[in-house]
Protein backbone atom coordinates (compact mmCIF):
# COMPACT_ATOMS: atom_id res chain seq x y z
CA MET A 1 0.02 0.00 0.04
CA SER A 2 1.56 3.28 -1.06
CA ALA A 3 1.55 6.51 1.22
CA PRO A 4 -1.10 9.09 0.38
CA ALA A 5 0.05 11.74 -1.99
CA THR A 6 1.08 15.00 -0.26
CA ARG A 7 1.03 18.28 -1.98
CA PRO A 8 2.38 21.49 -0.44
CA LEU A 9 0.15 23.82 1.28
CA PRO A 10 -1.07 26.91 -0.78
CA ARG A 11 1.06 30.04 -0.12
CA GLN A 12 -2.12 32.04 0.21
CA LEU A 13 -5.58 31.26 1.26
CA GLU A 14 -7.91 33.59 -0.64
CA ILE A 15 -10.78 33.18 1.79
CA LEU A 16 -8.62 35.16 4.37
CA GLN A 17 -9.28 38.30 2.44
CA VAL A 18 -12.93 37.78 3.00
CA TYR A 19 -12.53 37.32 6.72
CA ARG A 20 -10.26 40.40 6.91
CA GLY A 21 -13.00 42.49 5.09
CA VAL A 22 -15.70 41.13 7.34
CA ALA A 23 -13.59 42.01 10.49
CA SER A 24 -12.77 45.41 9.12
CA LEU A 25 -16.45 46.17 8.28
CA LEU A 26 -17.35 45.14 12.01
CA VAL A 27 -14.89 47.51 13.38
CA VAL A 28 -15.78 50.37 11.13
CA LEU A 29 -19.40 49.97 11.85
CA TYR A 30 -18.86 49.91 15.49
CA HIS A 31 -16.75 53.00 15.38
CA LEU A 32 -19.34 54.94 13.27
CA THR A 33 -22.34 53.87 15.24
CA TRP A 34 -21.39 53.20 18.80
CA TRP A 35 -17.92 54.68 19.68
CA GLY A 36 -18.20 57.12 22.35
CA GLY A 37 -20.33 55.27 24.70
CA GLY A 38 -23.44 55.12 22.76
CA ARG A 39 -23.20 58.58 21.27
CA ALA A 40 -23.57 57.66 17.62
CA TYR A 41 -21.52 59.49 15.06
CA LEU A 42 -23.63 58.09 12.29
CA GLN A 43 -27.36 57.76 12.60
CA LEU A 44 -28.48 54.95 10.30
CA PRO A 45 -31.16 56.20 8.16
CA SER A 46 -34.44 54.21 8.17
CA TRP A 47 -33.94 53.25 4.52
CA THR A 48 -30.80 51.40 5.27
CA PRO A 49 -31.11 48.04 3.37
CA GLY A 50 -31.89 45.11 5.43
CA LEU A 51 -32.47 47.05 8.70
CA PRO A 52 -35.89 47.61 10.08
CA PRO A 53 -36.85 51.31 10.33
CA ASP A 54 -36.44 51.39 14.17
CA THR A 55 -32.92 50.06 14.28
CA PRO A 56 -31.07 51.59 17.12
CA ALA A 57 -27.83 53.46 16.46
CA GLY A 58 -26.00 51.02 18.79
CA LEU A 59 -26.90 48.07 16.53
CA PHE A 60 -23.08 47.48 15.74
CA ARG A 61 -21.79 47.64 19.35
CA PHE A 62 -20.55 43.98 19.09
CA GLY A 63 -18.49 45.26 16.11
CA HIS A 64 -15.46 45.57 18.61
CA SER A 65 -15.25 41.65 18.17
CA GLY A 66 -13.77 42.34 14.64
CA VAL A 67 -10.46 43.17 16.58
CA ASP A 68 -10.64 39.78 18.24
CA PHE A 69 -11.24 38.25 14.88
CA PHE A 70 -8.04 39.97 13.44
CA PHE A 71 -6.00 38.56 16.32
CA THR A 72 -7.33 35.05 15.65
CA LEU A 73 -6.51 35.54 11.88
CA SER A 74 -3.13 36.86 12.61
CA GLY A 75 -2.35 33.88 14.79
CA PHE A 76 -3.53 31.44 12.19
CA VAL A 77 -1.65 33.25 9.43
CA MET A 78 1.59 33.12 11.46
CA VAL A 79 1.26 29.48 12.25
CA TRP A 80 0.40 28.89 8.55
CA GLY A 81 3.20 30.75 7.23
CA TYR A 82 6.01 29.92 9.76
CA ALA A 83 5.17 26.48 11.30
CA ALA A 84 7.44 24.74 8.93
CA HIS A 85 10.36 26.90 10.16
CA ALA A 86 9.64 26.50 13.96
CA GLY A 87 13.02 26.06 15.64
CA ASP A 88 15.01 27.72 12.96
CA VAL A 89 16.15 30.77 15.14
CA ARG A 90 17.91 32.25 11.97
CA ARG A 91 14.47 33.25 10.66
CA LEU A 92 13.54 35.14 14.00
CA GLY A 93 15.22 38.23 12.92
CA ARG A 94 13.45 38.28 9.43
CA PHE A 95 10.07 37.66 11.18
CA PHE A 96 10.55 40.57 13.75
CA TRP A 97 11.77 42.86 11.01
CA SER A 98 8.81 42.15 8.76
CA ARG A 99 6.41 42.80 11.63
CA PHE A 100 8.23 45.93 12.57
CA THR A 101 8.19 47.39 8.96
CA ARG A 102 4.43 46.46 8.68
CA ILE A 103 3.24 48.41 11.81
CA TYR A 104 5.69 51.19 12.81
CA PRO A 105 6.40 53.41 9.71
CA THR A 106 2.75 53.88 9.02
CA TYR A 107 1.77 54.24 12.60
CA TRP A 108 4.66 56.71 13.22
CA ALA A 109 3.45 58.87 10.14
CA ILE A 110 -0.11 58.88 11.59
CA LEU A 111 1.25 59.71 15.09
CA ALA A 112 3.20 62.60 13.75
CA LEU A 113 0.03 64.15 12.09
CA THR A 114 -1.85 63.42 15.16
CA LEU A 115 0.57 65.03 17.43
CA ALA A 116 0.75 68.16 15.08
CA TYR A 117 -2.94 68.42 15.50
CA LEU A 118 -3.05 68.01 19.26
CA VAL A 119 -0.15 70.57 19.68
CA THR A 120 -2.25 73.10 17.75
CA HIS A 121 -5.49 72.31 19.30
CA HIS A 122 -5.10 72.54 23.04
CA GLY A 123 -7.63 70.70 25.25
CA VAL A 124 -8.43 67.94 22.81
CA ASN A 125 -6.20 65.28 24.56
CA ASP A 126 -3.63 67.15 26.65
CA GLY A 127 -2.88 63.97 28.56
CA ALA A 128 -1.32 62.45 25.48
CA LEU A 129 1.20 65.11 25.22
CA GLY A 130 2.94 64.23 28.47
CA ARG A 131 6.40 62.87 28.36
CA ASP A 132 5.39 59.26 29.53
CA ALA A 133 2.58 59.18 27.18
CA LEU A 134 4.62 60.27 24.30
CA VAL A 135 7.18 57.51 25.14
CA ARG A 136 4.45 54.91 25.28
CA GLY A 137 2.68 56.19 22.18
CA THR A 138 5.95 56.28 20.18
CA LEU A 139 7.05 52.75 21.12
CA LEU A 140 3.48 51.27 21.47
CA VAL A 141 4.08 49.92 25.05
CA GLY A 142 2.09 50.01 28.03
CA SER A 143 -1.39 51.67 28.32
CA GLY A 144 -2.80 55.22 27.20
CA PRO A 145 -3.77 57.87 27.02
CA TRP A 146 -3.20 57.13 23.53
CA GLN A 147 -2.67 59.82 20.88
CA ILE A 148 -4.46 57.73 18.44
CA PRO A 149 -7.18 55.80 20.48
CA PRO A 150 -7.54 52.82 18.26
CA SER A 151 -3.89 52.15 18.49
CA GLY A 152 -4.47 50.85 22.08
CA THR A 153 -4.82 47.24 20.61
CA LEU A 154 -1.35 47.38 19.04
CA PRO A 155 0.61 46.54 22.12
CA PHE A 156 -1.30 43.39 22.36
CA GLU A 157 -0.58 42.51 18.71
CA LEU A 158 3.10 43.31 19.46
CA ALA A 159 2.96 40.99 22.56
CA LEU A 160 1.42 38.25 20.31
CA TYR A 161 4.44 38.68 17.92
CA VAL A 162 7.00 38.22 20.77
CA PHE A 163 5.20 35.20 22.22
CA PHE A 164 5.19 33.74 18.72
CA GLY A 165 8.90 34.55 18.44
CA LEU A 166 9.53 32.67 21.64
CA VAL A 167 7.77 29.70 20.17
CA PHE A 168 10.61 29.78 17.44
CA VAL A 169 13.34 29.74 20.21
CA LEU A 170 11.68 27.03 22.29
CA ALA A 171 10.91 24.76 19.52
CA GLY A 172 14.64 25.16 18.38
CA ALA A 173 15.87 24.32 22.12
CA ARG A 174 13.80 21.16 21.91
CA SER A 175 15.36 19.74 18.88
């Protein structure tokens, strides 16, 4: 009896783009209709397709679960893409560099624009201009007050990357 034929796993899973879109949509709808403790920035019109006319503005308050969905997808994608290299500590630097270049340059550009706004508009978020807050905001460590409020989840994502990197090291120590 011959062994079953194995074929390499596909490099990309197209369905992940659909899942990312769903997660993004959930987060956007949450922020548009609920962010601010129930104070809706966008009142859904009564003619919104698929929604009854008396739909409350907080309909999408569960949309924050899109962030959790993103974390789950990130974990899956990292295991999918790097599992074959677990224990190869030489790849660890490239892994961390790719995470760094994916997050920090864009974040720092938006942070610079946000800080320029905060400096010129006193009273908007003065707590975010303190020295400690600036260090935490620049490095994405600790907790707020964040200059860019949605960035509060990025430290958790960075912690996930460090944990995943430790899996590389620990898997290498076992072999």
